[in-house]
CSV table of C-alpha atoms in Angstrom, one decimal:
chain,number,residue,atom,x,y,z
A,16,MET,CA,-18.5,2.0,-45.0
A,17,ASN,CA,-19.0,3.3,-48.7
A,18,PHE,CA,-22.4,5.3,-50.1
A,19,PHE,CA,-23.1,5.1,-54.0
A,20,PHE,CA,-24.9,7.4,-55.8
A,21,GLY,CA,-26.0,7.9,-59.8
A,22,VAL,CA,-27.6,10.9,-61.8
A,23,ASN,CA,-30.7,11.5,-63.6
A,24,GLN,CA,-31.2,14.8,-65.5
A,25,GLY,CA,-32.8,15.0,-68.7
A,26,ASP,CA,-32.3,12.1,-71.5
A,27,ILE,CA,-28.9,11.5,-69.3
A,28,GLN,CA,-29.7,8.3,-66.7
A,29,SER,CA,-28.2,5.9,-64.7
A,30,LYS,CA,-28.6,2.5,-63.4
A,31,ILE,CA,-26.4,1.0,-60.5
A,32,SER,CA,-25.9,-2.4,-59.7
A,33,ILE,CA,-24.5,-2.8,-56.0
A,34,PRO,CA,-22.9,-6.3,-55.1
A,35,LYS,CA,-24.0,-8.2,-52.0
A,36,PHE,CA,-20.6,-9.6,-51.9
A,37,GLN,CA,-16.8,-8.4,-51.2
A,38,ASN,CA,-14.2,-8.7,-53.8
A,39,SER,CA,-13.2,-11.6,-51.6
A,40,GLY,CA,-16.1,-13.3,-52.4
A,41,LYS,CA,-17.8,-12.9,-48.8
A,42,PHE,CA,-21.3,-12.4,-48.5
A,43,ASN,CA,-23.5,-11.4,-45.2
A,44,LYS,CA,-26.8,-12.4,-46.1
A,45,ASP,CA,-28.2,-10.2,-43.6
A,46,ASN,CA,-27.1,-7.0,-45.6
A,47,LEU,CA,-30.4,-5.3,-47.2
A,48,LEU,CA,-30.1,-2.0,-49.4
A,49,TYR,CA,-31.0,1.2,-48.0
A,50,SER,CA,-31.3,4.9,-49.6
A,51,ALA,CA,-30.6,8.0,-47.7
A,52,SER,CA,-32.3,11.4,-48.9
A,53,ILE,CA,-32.8,14.9,-47.1
A,54,VAL,CA,-36.2,15.6,-46.0
A,55,ASN,CA,-36.9,18.7,-43.9
A,56,SER,CA,-33.3,18.9,-43.1
A,57,LYS,CA,-33.1,15.3,-41.8
A,58,TRP,CA,-31.7,12.1,-43.4
A,59,PHE,CA,-34.4,10.2,-44.1
A,60,ILE,CA,-33.2,6.5,-44.1
A,61,LYS,CA,-35.4,3.8,-46.2
A,62,ARG,CA,-35.1,0.2,-47.4
A,63,GLU,CA,-35.3,-0.1,-50.9
A,64,ASN,CA,-37.2,-2.8,-52.5
A,65,THR,CA,-35.3,-2.8,-55.7
A,66,GLU,CA,-35.0,-5.9,-58.2
A,67,GLU,CA,-32.2,-8.3,-56.7
A,68,THR,CA,-30.5,-11.4,-57.7
A,69,LEU,CA,-28.4,-13.8,-55.5
A,70,SER,CA,-25.5,-11.4,-55.9
A,71,PHE,CA,-26.6,-8.1,-56.8
A,72,PHE,CA,-28.7,-5.2,-55.8
A,73,LYS,CA,-29.9,-3.7,-59.4
A,74,LEU,CA,-31.3,0.1,-59.2
A,75,LYS,CA,-32.9,1.4,-62.3
A,76,ALA,CA,-33.2,4.5,-63.8
A,77,ASN,CA,-36.5,5.4,-62.2
A,78,GLU,CA,-35.4,4.5,-58.5
A,79,ILE,CA,-32.4,7.2,-59.0
A,80,ASP,CA,-32.5,10.9,-58.6
A,81,ASN,CA,-29.7,13.3,-58.0
A,82,HIS,CA,-30.6,13.4,-54.3
A,83,LYS,CA,-30.4,10.1,-53.2
A,84,ILE,CA,-27.5,7.9,-51.8
A,85,PHE,CA,-27.5,4.2,-51.3
A,86,PHE,CA,-26.0,2.1,-48.7
A,87,ILE,CA,-25.7,-1.8,-47.5
A,88,ALA,CA,-26.5,-2.6,-44.1
A,89,THR,CA,-28.1,-4.8,-41.7
A,90,LYS,CA,-31.5,-4.0,-40.1
A,91,GLN,CA,-29.7,-4.1,-36.4
A,92,GLU,CA,-27.4,-1.5,-37.7
A,93,VAL,CA,-30.1,0.8,-39.4
A,94,SER,CA,-32.2,0.3,-35.9
A,95,ARG,CA,-28.9,1.2,-33.8
A,96,TYR,CA,-28.6,4.4,-36.1
A,97,PHE,CA,-32.1,5.4,-35.2
A,98,SER,CA,-31.1,5.0,-31.5
A,99,ASN,CA,-28.5,7.3,-31.5
A,100,ASN,CA,-29.3,9.9,-34.3
A,101,LEU,CA,-32.8,11.3,-35.6
A,102,GLY,CA,-31.3,11.9,-38.8
A,103,GLU,CA,-29.1,14.8,-37.8
A,104,LYS,CA,-25.8,13.4,-39.7
A,105,LEU,CA,-24.7,10.3,-41.6
A,106,GLU,CA,-22.8,7.7,-40.1
A,107,ASP,CA,-20.5,5.1,-40.4
A,108,LEU,CA,-23.0,2.2,-39.5
A,109,ASN,CA,-21.8,-0.5,-41.7
A,110,THR,CA,-18.1,-2.3,-42.0
A,111,PHE,CA,-18.9,-4.7,-44.7
A,112,SER,CA,-18.1,-2.4,-47.6
A,113,ASP,CA,-14.4,-1.3,-45.7
A,114,THR,CA,-12.6,-3.8,-48.0
A,115,SER,CA,-9.2,-3.2,-49.9
A,116,PRO,CA,-9.6,-3.0,-52.8
A,117,SER,CA,-12.2,-0.7,-52.3
A,118,PHE,CA,-16.2,-2.0,-52.1
A,119,ARG,CA,-17.4,-0.9,-55.4
A,120,CYS,CA,-20.7,-0.5,-57.5
A,121,ASN,CA,-21.0,-0.3,-61.1
A,122,LEU,CA,-22.3,3.1,-61.9
A,123,LYS,CA,-23.8,3.1,-65.7
A,124,VAL,CA,-25.0,6.0,-67.6
A,125,PHE,CA,-27.0,5.8,-70.8
A,126,LYS,CA,-29.1,7.6,-73.1
A,127,LYS,CA,-32.1,5.8,-74.7
A,128,LYS,CA,-31.3,4.3,-78.1
A,129,ASN,CA,-27.7,5.0,-77.5
A,130,GLY,CA,-24.7,3.7,-76.2
A,131,TYR,CA,-23.6,3.4,-72.4
A,132,SER,CA,-20.6,3.9,-70.3
A,133,SER,CA,-19.8,3.0,-66.7
A,134,TYR,CA,-17.3,3.2,-64.0
A,135,GLN,CA,-16.9,1.2,-60.7
A,136,SER,CA,-17.7,3.7,-58.3
A,137,GLU,CA,-18.2,4.3,-54.5
A,138,TYR,CA,-18.0,7.4,-52.1
A,139,PRO,CA,-16.2,6.5,-48.8
A,140,PHE,CA,-17.9,7.6,-45.8
A,141,ILE,CA,-14.6,9.5,-44.5
A,142,MET,CA,-15.0,11.8,-47.6
A,143,THR,CA,-18.2,12.6,-46.1
A,144,LYS,CA,-16.7,14.5,-43.4
A,145,LYS,CA,-14.6,16.5,-45.1
A,146,LYS,CA,-14.7,20.1,-46.8
A,147,GLY,CA,-12.4,21.0,-49.2
A,148,ASN,CA,-11.9,21.9,-53.0
A,149,ILE,CA,-11.7,19.8,-56.3
A,150,LEU,CA,-9.0,20.5,-58.9
A,151,SER,CA,-9.2,18.7,-61.7
A,152,SER,CA,-8.1,19.3,-65.7
A,153,LEU,CA,-10.9,19.9,-68.0
A,154,TYR,CA,-8.6,18.4,-70.5
A,155,LEU,CA,-7.7,14.6,-69.6
A,156,LEU,CA,-11.4,12.9,-70.1
A,157,THR,CA,-13.2,15.0,-72.6
A,158,ASN,CA,-13.3,15.2,-76.0
A,159,LYS,CA,-13.3,18.7,-78.1
A,160,ASN,CA,-14.8,16.7,-81.0
A,161,ALA,CA,-17.8,15.1,-79.4
A,162,GLU,CA,-21.3,16.4,-79.5
A,163,ASN,CA,-21.5,16.9,-75.8
A,164,ASN,CA,-19.4,17.1,-72.8
A,165,TYR,CA,-20.3,17.0,-69.0
A,166,VAL,CA,-18.8,17.1,-65.8
A,167,LEU,CA,-20.7,15.3,-63.1
A,168,ILE,CA,-19.7,17.0,-59.6
A,169,ARG,CA,-21.2,14.5,-56.9
A,170,ASN,CA,-20.7,15.8,-53.2
A,171,ILE,CA,-21.9,13.5,-50.3
A,172,PHE,CA,-21.9,15.6,-47.3
A,173,HIS,CA,-22.6,13.9,-43.6
A,174,MET,CA,-24.8,17.1,-42.7
A,175,PRO,CA,-28.3,16.9,-43.9
A,176,THR,CA,-28.1,20.2,-45.9
A,177,ASN,CA,-27.9,21.4,-49.5
A,178,ASP,CA,-25.5,24.3,-49.4
A,179,ALA,CA,-24.8,26.4,-52.1
A,180,PHE,CA,-21.1,26.2,-53.4
A,181,LYS,CA,-19.3,27.5,-56.6
A,182,PHE,CA,-18.0,25.7,-59.2
A,183,TYR,CA,-15.4,27.7,-61.7
A,184,ILE,CA,-13.3,26.9,-64.6
A,185,VAL,CA,-10.2,28.5,-64.6
A,186,ASP,CA,-7.5,29.4,-67.0
A,187,VAL,CA,-4.2,28.9,-65.0
A,188,GLU,CA,-1.9,30.2,-68.1
A,189,ASN,CA,-3.6,33.7,-68.0
A,190,GLN,CA,-4.8,33.5,-64.6
A,191,LYS,CA,-8.4,33.9,-64.8
A,192,VAL,CA,-12.0,32.5,-64.0
A,193,ILE,CA,-13.7,31.9,-67.3
A,194,PHE,CA,-16.7,30.3,-66.1
A,195,GLU,CA,-18.7,30.0,-62.8
A,196,GLU,CA,-21.6,28.3,-61.5
A,197,ASN,CA,-23.5,27.3,-58.4
A,198,LEU,CA,-23.9,23.7,-57.1
A,199,LYS,CA,-25.4,22.2,-54.6
A,200,SER,CA,-24.3,19.8,-51.8
A,201,ASN,CA,-25.3,16.4,-51.3
A,202,TYR,CA,-26.2,16.3,-54.9
A,203,SER,CA,-25.2,14.9,-58.2
A,204,ASN,CA,-24.4,18.2,-60.0
A,205,LEU,CA,-24.4,17.6,-63.9
A,206,ILE,CA,-22.7,20.7,-65.6
A,207,LYS,CA,-22.5,21.0,-69.7
A,208,ILE,CA,-19.1,22.0,-70.5
A,209,ASP,CA,-18.9,24.0,-73.8
A,210,ASN,CA,-16.2,22.7,-76.1
A,211,LYS,CA,-14.7,26.0,-76.3
A,212,PHE,CA,-13.5,25.3,-72.4
A,213,ILE,CA,-11.7,22.1,-73.7
A,214,ASN,CA,-8.3,23.4,-73.4
A,215,LYS,CA,-5.1,22.3,-71.8
A,216,ASN,CA,-5.2,25.4,-69.5
A,217,PHE,CA,-8.6,24.9,-68.5
A,218,TYR,CA,-9.0,23.2,-65.1
A,219,ILE,CA,-12.2,22.9,-62.6
A,220,PHE,CA,-12.1,24.0,-59.5
A,221,THR,CA,-14.8,24.3,-56.5
A,222,SER,CA,-15.2,26.4,-53.3
A,223,ASP,CA,-15.9,24.8,-49.9
A,224,TYR,CA,-17.3,20.9,-50.9
A,225,LEU,CA,-15.2,18.1,-51.9
A,226,GLY,CA,-16.5,15.4,-54.5
A,227,ILE,CA,-15.8,12.9,-57.1
A,228,PRO,CA,-15.4,14.8,-61.1
A,229,ILE,CA,-16.5,12.5,-63.4
A,230,TYR,CA,-16.6,13.3,-67.2
A,231,LEU,CA,-19.3,12.2,-69.8
A,232,SER,CA,-18.8,12.7,-73.6
A,233,GLU,CA,-21.1,11.9,-76.1
A,234,LYS,CA,-20.3,11.5,-80.0
A,235,ASN,CA,-23.0,9.9,-82.3
A,236,GLY,CA,-24.6,8.0,-79.2
A,237,ASP,CA,-21.2,6.6,-77.7
A,238,LEU,CA,-20.9,7.6,-74.5
A,239,SER,CA,-17.5,7.9,-72.2
A,240,PHE,CA,-17.5,8.5,-68.3
A,241,GLU,CA,-14.8,8.2,-66.2
A,242,HIS,CA,-13.5,10.3,-63.0
A,243,THR,CA,-10.3,11.9,-62.7
A,244,HIS,CA,-7.7,11.0,-59.9
A,245,PRO,CA,-7.4,13.8,-56.8
A,246,PRO,CA,-4.0,15.4,-57.3
A,247,HIS,CA,-2.4,14.1,-54.4
A,248,THR,CA,-2.4,10.6,-55.7
A,249,TYR,CA,0.3,11.5,-58.2
A,250,ILE,CA,2.6,12.1,-55.4
A,251,LEU,CA,3.7,9.4,-52.9
A,252,ASN,CA,5.9,11.5,-50.8
A,253,LYS,CA,4.6,12.2,-47.2
A,254,ASN,CA,4.4,16.1,-47.9
A,255,LYS,CA,1.7,15.6,-50.9
A,256,TYR,CA,-1.3,17.5,-49.0
A,257,GLU,CA,1.1,20.4,-48.8
A,258,ILE,CA,2.1,20.6,-52.2
A,259,VAL,CA,-1.2,20.2,-53.6
A,260,GLY,CA,-2.7,22.6,-50.8
A,261,ASN,CA,-0.2,25.0,-52.4
A,262,LEU,CA,-1.2,24.6,-55.8
A,263,LYS,CA,-5.0,25.1,-54.7
A,264,LYS,CA,-3.9,27.9,-53.0
A,265,LYS,CA,-2.6,29.5,-56.2
A,266,ILE,CA,-6.1,29.0,-57.7
A,267,ASN,CA,-7.9,30.2,-54.8
A,268,GLU,CA,-5.8,33.3,-55.3
A,269,ILE,CA,-6.9,33.6,-59.2
A,270,ILE,CA,-10.6,33.2,-58.3
A,271,SER,CA,-10.3,35.7,-55.3
A,272,LYS,CA,-9.0,38.4,-57.8
B,1,MET,CA,19.2,-5.8,-35.2
B,2,LYS,CA,15.6,-4.7,-35.1
B,3,SER,CA,16.2,-3.2,-38.7
B,4,LEU,CA,17.8,-6.5,-40.0
B,5,VAL,CA,14.9,-8.4,-39.0
B,6,ASN,CA,12.7,-6.1,-40.8
B,7,LYS,CA,14.8,-6.2,-43.8
B,8,LEU,CA,14.5,-10.1,-43.5
B,9,PHE,CA,10.8,-10.0,-42.9
B,10,SER,CA,10.3,-7.7,-45.9
B,11,SER,CA,12.8,-9.6,-48.3
B,12,ASP,CA,11.1,-10.8,-51.5
B,13,LYS,CA,11.3,-14.4,-50.7
B,14,ILE,CA,9.5,-13.8,-47.3
B,15,VAL,CA,7.0,-12.2,-48.5
B,16,THR,CA,6.0,-14.6,-51.1
B,17,LEU,CA,6.1,-17.0,-47.9
B,18,ARG,CA,3.7,-14.5,-45.9
B,19,ASN,CA,1.5,-14.2,-48.7
B,20,SER,CA,1.2,-18.0,-49.6
B,21,PHE,CA,0.0,-18.5,-45.5
B,22,LYS,CA,-1.6,-14.9,-45.3
B,23,VAL,CA,0.5,-14.2,-42.4
B,24,LYS,CA,0.5,-10.5,-42.7
B,25,PRO,CA,0.4,-10.6,-46.2
B,26,ILE,CA,1.9,-7.8,-48.1
B,27,GLN,CA,-0.2,-7.2,-51.6
B,28,MET,CA,1.4,-4.1,-53.0
B,29,ASN,CA,4.7,-2.3,-52.0
B,30,ARG,CA,3.8,1.4,-52.5
B,31,ASN,CA,7.0,2.0,-50.3
B,32,SER,CA,9.6,2.2,-53.3
B,33,SER,CA,13.2,3.6,-52.8
B,34,PRO,CA,12.9,7.5,-53.4
B,35,ASN,CA,13.9,9.2,-56.4
B,36,THR,CA,11.2,6.7,-58.4
B,37,SER,CA,9.1,7.7,-61.2
B,38,ILE,CA,6.4,4.9,-61.2
B,39,SER,CA,4.4,3.6,-63.9
B,40,ASP,CA,1.4,1.4,-64.4
B,41,ALA,CA,1.6,-0.9,-67.3
B,42,PHE,CA,-0.9,0.7,-69.7
B,43,LEU,CA,-2.7,-1.1,-72.2
B,44,PHE,CA,-2.5,-0.3,-75.7
B,45,ARG,CA,-4.7,-1.6,-78.7
B,46,THR,CA,-4.2,-1.0,-82.5
B,47,ASP,CA,-5.8,-4.9,-83.3
B,48,GLN,CA,-9.5,-4.8,-84.0
B,49,ASP,CA,-9.6,-1.0,-85.6
B,50,TYR,CA,-8.7,0.4,-82.3
B,51,SER,CA,-6.8,3.2,-81.5
B,52,THR,CA,-5.3,4.0,-78.1
B,53,TYR,CA,-5.4,8.0,-76.9
B,54,PHE,CA,-2.8,8.3,-74.1
B,55,ARG,CA,-3.0,11.6,-72.1
B,56,PHE,CA,-0.9,12.6,-69.2
B,57,SER,CA,0.4,15.7,-67.3
B,58,ASP,CA,3.7,17.0,-66.8
B,59,ILE,CA,3.3,16.1,-63.4
B,60,LEU,CA,7.1,17.7,-62.1
B,61,ASN,CA,6.2,20.8,-64.0
B,62,ILE,CA,2.5,21.0,-62.4
B,63,PHE,CA,3.6,19.9,-58.7
B,64,TYR,CA,7.2,21.1,-58.8
B,65,ASN,CA,7.5,24.0,-61.1
B,66,ILE,CA,10.5,22.1,-63.0
B,67,LYS,CA,10.6,23.5,-66.4
B,68,ASN,CA,12.6,21.1,-68.1
B,69,SER,CA,11.5,18.0,-67.2
B,70,LYS,CA,11.4,15.0,-69.7
B,71,VAL,CA,9.4,11.7,-70.0
B,72,GLU,CA,10.4,8.5,-71.7
B,73,LEU,CA,7.6,6.2,-72.9
B,74,ILE,CA,8.7,2.4,-73.5
B,75,PHE,CA,6.2,0.0,-75.6
B,76,TYR,CA,6.1,-3.7,-75.5
B,77,ASP,CA,3.9,-6.2,-77.1
B,78,ASN,CA,1.6,-8.7,-75.1
B,79,GLN,CA,4.4,-11.1,-75.2
B,80,ASN,CA,6.9,-8.2,-73.9
B,81,ASN,CA,8.8,-8.1,-77.2
B,82,PHE,CA,10.3,-4.6,-77.0
B,83,ILE,CA,8.8,-2.4,-79.8
B,84,LYS,CA,10.0,1.1,-78.8
B,85,LYS,CA,11.0,3.8,-76.8
B,86,ILE,CA,10.4,7.4,-77.4
B,87,ASN,CA,11.7,10.3,-75.5
B,88,LEU,CA,9.9,13.5,-75.2
B,89,ASP,CA,12.0,16.3,-74.2
B,90,LYS,CA,9.6,19.5,-74.9
B,91,ILE,CA,6.1,18.5,-73.0
B,92,GLN,CA,3.3,20.3,-72.2
B,93,LYS,CA,1.8,20.5,-68.9
B,94,LEU,CA,-0.9,18.2,-70.3
B,95,ASN,CA,-0.3,15.9,-73.6
B,96,GLU,CA,-1.6,13.5,-75.6
B,97,ILE,CA,-0.1,10.5,-78.0
B,98,CYS,CA,-2.4,8.5,-80.2
B,99,ILE,CA,-1.0,4.8,-80.6
B,100,ASP,CA,-2.6,3.6,-83.6
B,101,ARG,CA,-1.7,1.1,-86.1
B,102,LYS,CA,0.6,3.5,-88.3
B,103,PHE,CA,2.4,4.5,-84.8
B,104,MET,CA,3.0,0.7,-84.4
B,105,ASN,CA,4.4,0.2,-87.8
B,106,ASN,CA,1.3,-1.0,-89.4
B,107,LYS,CA,1.2,-3.5,-86.8
B,108,GLU,CA,-2.4,-4.9,-85.2
B,109,ILE,CA,-1.6,-5.8,-82.1
B,110,TYR,CA,-2.0,-5.1,-78.2
B,111,GLY,CA,0.5,-4.7,-75.4
B,112,HIS,CA,1.6,-2.4,-72.9
B,113,PHE,CA,3.8,0.4,-72.3
B,114,TYR,CA,5.3,2.5,-69.1
B,115,ILE,CA,6.0,6.2,-68.6
B,116,PHE,CA,8.5,7.5,-66.8
B,117,HIS,CA,9.3,11.2,-66.0
B,118,ASP,CA,12.8,12.6,-65.5
B,119,HIS,CA,14.5,15.6,-64.5
B,120,LYS,CA,17.6,17.5,-63.6
B,121,GLN,CA,17.0,19.5,-60.7
B,122,GLU,CA,19.7,18.7,-58.3
B,123,ASP,CA,18.1,20.2,-55.1
B,124,LEU,CA,14.8,18.0,-55.7
B,125,ASN,CA,15.7,14.6,-53.7
B,126,ASN,CA,13.5,11.8,-52.8
B,127,LEU,CA,11.1,12.3,-55.5
B,128,LEU,CA,8.5,9.4,-55.2
B,129,LEU,CA,5.9,10.0,-58.4
B,130,SER,CA,3.3,7.7,-59.8
B,131,ASN,CA,1.4,9.3,-62.9
B,132,ARG,CA,-2.1,7.8,-63.2
B,133,CYS,CA,-2.5,9.0,-66.6
B,134,TYR,CA,-5.7,8.4,-68.8
B,135,LEU,CA,-6.4,5.9,-71.7
B,136,GLY,CA,-8.9,6.5,-74.6
B,137,PHE,CA,-9.9,3.5,-76.5
B,138,SER,CA,-11.4,4.6,-80.0
B,139,LYS,CA,-12.7,1.9,-82.2
B,140,LYS,CA,-13.1,2.7,-85.9
B,141,GLY,CA,-12.8,6.4,-85.1
B,142,LYS,CA,-15.9,6.3,-82.4
B,143,ASN,CA,-15.9,8.6,-79.4
B,144,PRO,CA,-12.9,7.1,-77.1
B,145,SER,CA,-14.0,5.3,-74.2
B,146,PHE,CA,-11.7,6.4,-71.4
B,147,VAL,CA,-10.2,4.7,-68.4
B,148,HIS,CA,-7.9,6.0,-65.6
B,149,GLY,CA,-4.6,4.1,-65.0
B,150,ASN,CA,-4.7,1.8,-62.2
B,151,SER,CA,-1.8,0.2,-60.5
B,152,PHE,CA,1.9,0.3,-59.8
B,153,VAL,CA,3.9,-2.0,-62.4
B,154,LYS,CA,7.4,-0.6,-62.9
B,155,GLY,CA,9.6,2.4,-61.4
B,156,LYS,CA,12.7,4.1,-62.9
B,157,ASN,CA,15.0,5.6,-60.5
B,158,PHE,CA,15.8,9.6,-61.4
B,159,ILE,CA,19.4,9.1,-60.5
B,160,ASP,CA,20.9,5.8,-61.9
B,161,GLY,CA,18.2,5.0,-64.4
B,162,LYS,CA,17.6,1.7,-62.9
B,163,ILE,CA,14.0,-0.2,-63.2
B,164,VAL,CA,12.4,-1.7,-60.4
B,165,SER,CA,9.8,-4.1,-60.5
B,166,ASN,CA,7.6,-6.5,-58.3
B,167,PHE,CA,5.2,-3.6,-56.6
B,168,VAL,CA,2.5,-6.2,-56.8
B,169,LYS,CA,3.4,-9.2,-54.9
B,170,THR,CA,2.5,-12.8,-55.4
B,171,SER,CA,2.4,-15.7,-53.4
B,172,PHE,CA,3.6,-19.6,-53.8
B,173,LEU,CA,0.1,-20.8,-54.2
B,174,LYS,CA,-2.9,-20.0,-56.3
B,175,ASN,CA,-4.9,-18.9,-53.3
B,176,TYR,CA,-6.0,-15.1,-54.0
B,177,LYS,CA,-9.4,-14.7,-55.1
B,178,TYR,CA,-10.8,-11.5,-56.6
B,179,PHE,CA,-14.5,-11.2,-57.3
B,180,ILE,CA,-15.2,-8.4,-59.8
B,181,GLN,CA,-18.1,-6.4,-58.2
B,182,GLU,CA,-19.8,-6.1,-61.6
B,183,ASP,CA,-22.7,-7.8,-63.0
B,184,PHE,CA,-21.9,-8.7,-66.9
B,185,SER,CA,-25.4,-10.5,-67.4
B,186,GLU,CA,-26.7,-7.5,-69.8
B,187,VAL,CA,-23.7,-7.3,-72.0
B,188,ASP,CA,-23.4,-9.4,-75.3
B,189,LYS,CA,-19.5,-10.1,-74.8
B,190,LEU,CA,-16.8,-8.9,-73.1
B,191,GLU,CA,-12.8,-8.7,-73.1
B,192,LEU,CA,-10.8,-9.0,-69.8
B,193,PHE,CA,-7.2,-7.8,-70.5
B,194,PHE,CA,-4.7,-8.9,-67.6
B,195,ASN,CA,-1.0,-7.7,-67.2
B,196,ASN,CA,1.4,-9.8,-65.0
B,197,PRO,CA,2.7,-6.8,-63.2
B,198,THR,CA,5.7,-9.1,-61.7
B,199,ASN,CA,8.7,-11.1,-63.0
B,200,LYS,CA,7.2,-14.5,-62.0
B,201,LEU,CA,5.1,-16.6,-63.5
B,202,VAL,CA,1.2,-16.0,-63.1
B,203,LYS,CA,-1.4,-18.5,-62.7
B,204,LEU,CA,-4.5,-17.8,-62.7
B,205,SER,CA,-8.3,-19.2,-63.3
B,206,VAL,CA,-11.2,-17.1,-64.4
B,207,ASN,CA,-14.5,-18.4,-63.8
B,208,ASN,CA,-12.6,-22.0,-63.4
B,209,LYS,CA,-10.7,-21.9,-66.4
B,210,ASN,CA,-7.2,-21.9,-66.2
B,211,TYR,CA,-4.6,-19.3,-67.8
B,212,THR,CA,-0.6,-18.9,-67.1
B,213,ILE,CA,0.8,-15.3,-67.7
B,214,GLU,CA,4.5,-15.0,-68.4
B,215,PRO,CA,6.3,-12.4,-66.5
B,216,ASP,CA,5.2,-8.7,-68.0
B,217,ASN,CA,3.0,-10.1,-70.3
B,218,ASP,CA,-0.7,-9.4,-71.4
B,219,ILE,CA,-3.7,-11.8,-71.8
B,220,MET,CA,-7.1,-11.2,-73.4
B,221,VAL,CA,-9.7,-13.4,-72.1
B,222,LYS,CA,-12.9,-13.3,-74.0
B,223,MET,CA,-16.1,-14.2,-72.6
B,224,ASN,CA,-20.0,-14.4,-73.2
B,225,LYS,CA,-22.5,-12.7,-71.1
B,226,VAL,CA,-22.3,-13.8,-67.5
B,227,GLU,CA,-23.4,-12.4,-64.3
B,228,LYS,CA,-20.4,-13.0,-61.8
B,229,ILE,CA,-16.3,-13.6,-62.5
B,230,GLU,CA,-14.1,-14.7,-60.0
B,231,ILE,CA,-10.6,-14.7,-60.3
B,232,THR,CA,-8.2,-16.8,-58.7
B,233,SER,CA,-4.6,-16.4,-58.8
B,234,ASN,CA,-1.1,-16.5,-57.4
B,235,CYS,CA,-0.9,-12.9,-57.8
B,236,THR,CA,-2.2,-10.7,-54.9
B,237,ARG,CA,-3.6,-7.8,-57.2
B,238,LEU,CA,-4.3,-8.8,-60.6
B,239,ARG,CA,-7.1,-6.7,-61.5
B,240,PRO,CA,-8.6,-6.2,-65.5
B,241,LEU,CA,-9.4,-3.9,-67.7
B,242,VAL,CA,-12.7,-4.7,-69.1
B,243,PHE,CA,-14.0,-3.8,-72.6
B,244,THR,CA,-17.8,-4.6,-72.7
B,245,PHE,CA,-19.7,-4.9,-76.0
B,246,LYS,CA,-23.8,-4.4,-76.5
B,247,GLU,CA,-25.4,-4.3,-80.0
B,248,ASN,CA,-23.1,-1.5,-81.6
B,249,TYR,CA,-21.6,0.2,-78.5
B,250,TYR,CA,-18.6,-0.4,-76.5
B,251,ASP,CA,-17.1,0.6,-72.9
B,252,VAL,CA,-14.1,0.0,-71.5
B,253,HIS,CA,-13.1,0.6,-67.4
B,254,HIS,CA,-11.3,-1.0,-64.6
B,255,CYS,CA,-12.9,-3.9,-62.6
């Protein structure tokens, strides 16, 4: 099962189009669009009555915020969820979005009277069960010559909490933390990146929570929006998690100094 | 005996037959032989005033602390004609190359290239790596629209230098459908770029219009605004890179 998310902060807004079909072309006419948000420390599940065509649910900017997540499920699957669970945690309640290649929505960011940029986006349920650290280069998807650079750190955690966790920019060459900020779990955290931090030696790192790091740059109204790959995807050997774990351990040592 | 049966069952022709009848089909073989650096077929464009920024990391240095690693970049045009090979001996942990018209000998073309890492460290056996890398497409000097690498197309063995292909598999029949999960009804026009990742002829239809792609070739399919795109092919994983255009803006991403 996959979740979908957007971002809405200041003049940076987003639209999401969620397909009603798998990438093999199969439909399930019983699927509906739902959202989940945290209310009084519980997951509040709601049917979304958004614009739809025969093939897509189309969420507009005013239906998207930094908290809410979206998913497709049948009425029966959601009823079953409530019969076992009073919103204490997210559950893997739908298999329709379990496909290979992955089931994705289109997440498009835009600024009014400016350009747009998008990527095919999903947040797999399995990732909501895990904690860990994000490690990603600040250099690979930013533009030092742009007017604005941001990184969107989206976390979805299965428990209905907005826990604080740390975001760091680490200079790996000189082994020091050069910037830190508090982020929230279950939230689209949009962080403005000062151009002086766009450097081949600077990496972003998070404590405690996983998520997807997506970089946004803006120059003369032209936007670019793309995520980096998790480090372990570069290694195809069985010990990939151990190798990446050692790398993250070194970064942890820098931030613990 | 069991390993012989497994070997036979995994042979190229049998896999193609399995894929044809969808009997335990294999769409992509990620378990290549060890000691291999695997690359996507990365698109470059110098046509229509595009420049392509290619960013890559020295994964051998970052993950294995190898200080004398090298990379080889091999460029081909869209008809798989060899253009050039460059060897970079002194790379940094993160690197950028600008592929513009000047880089392509003043040619306005599109095509693909591969990146292969290399090392000479003897105690490092059985490495299997895939550098995903990032491409930024800038039209007339605009903010590059970035996209990540997405597939496994060619691999180069660290020891004997042999190039391996056909990570993505095919079928004897044009019976693999891929529906892009994106609504293109809000853009003015789009360009889909397909690379044939195999050494076989790929036949495909895009919304019922037929195309063929010769081995290791690239094609551009231009379309006007459309809600859905259906791709039918004898290639089991044929996913395009899309350029969308609306008014004066454009965007590039994987579908």
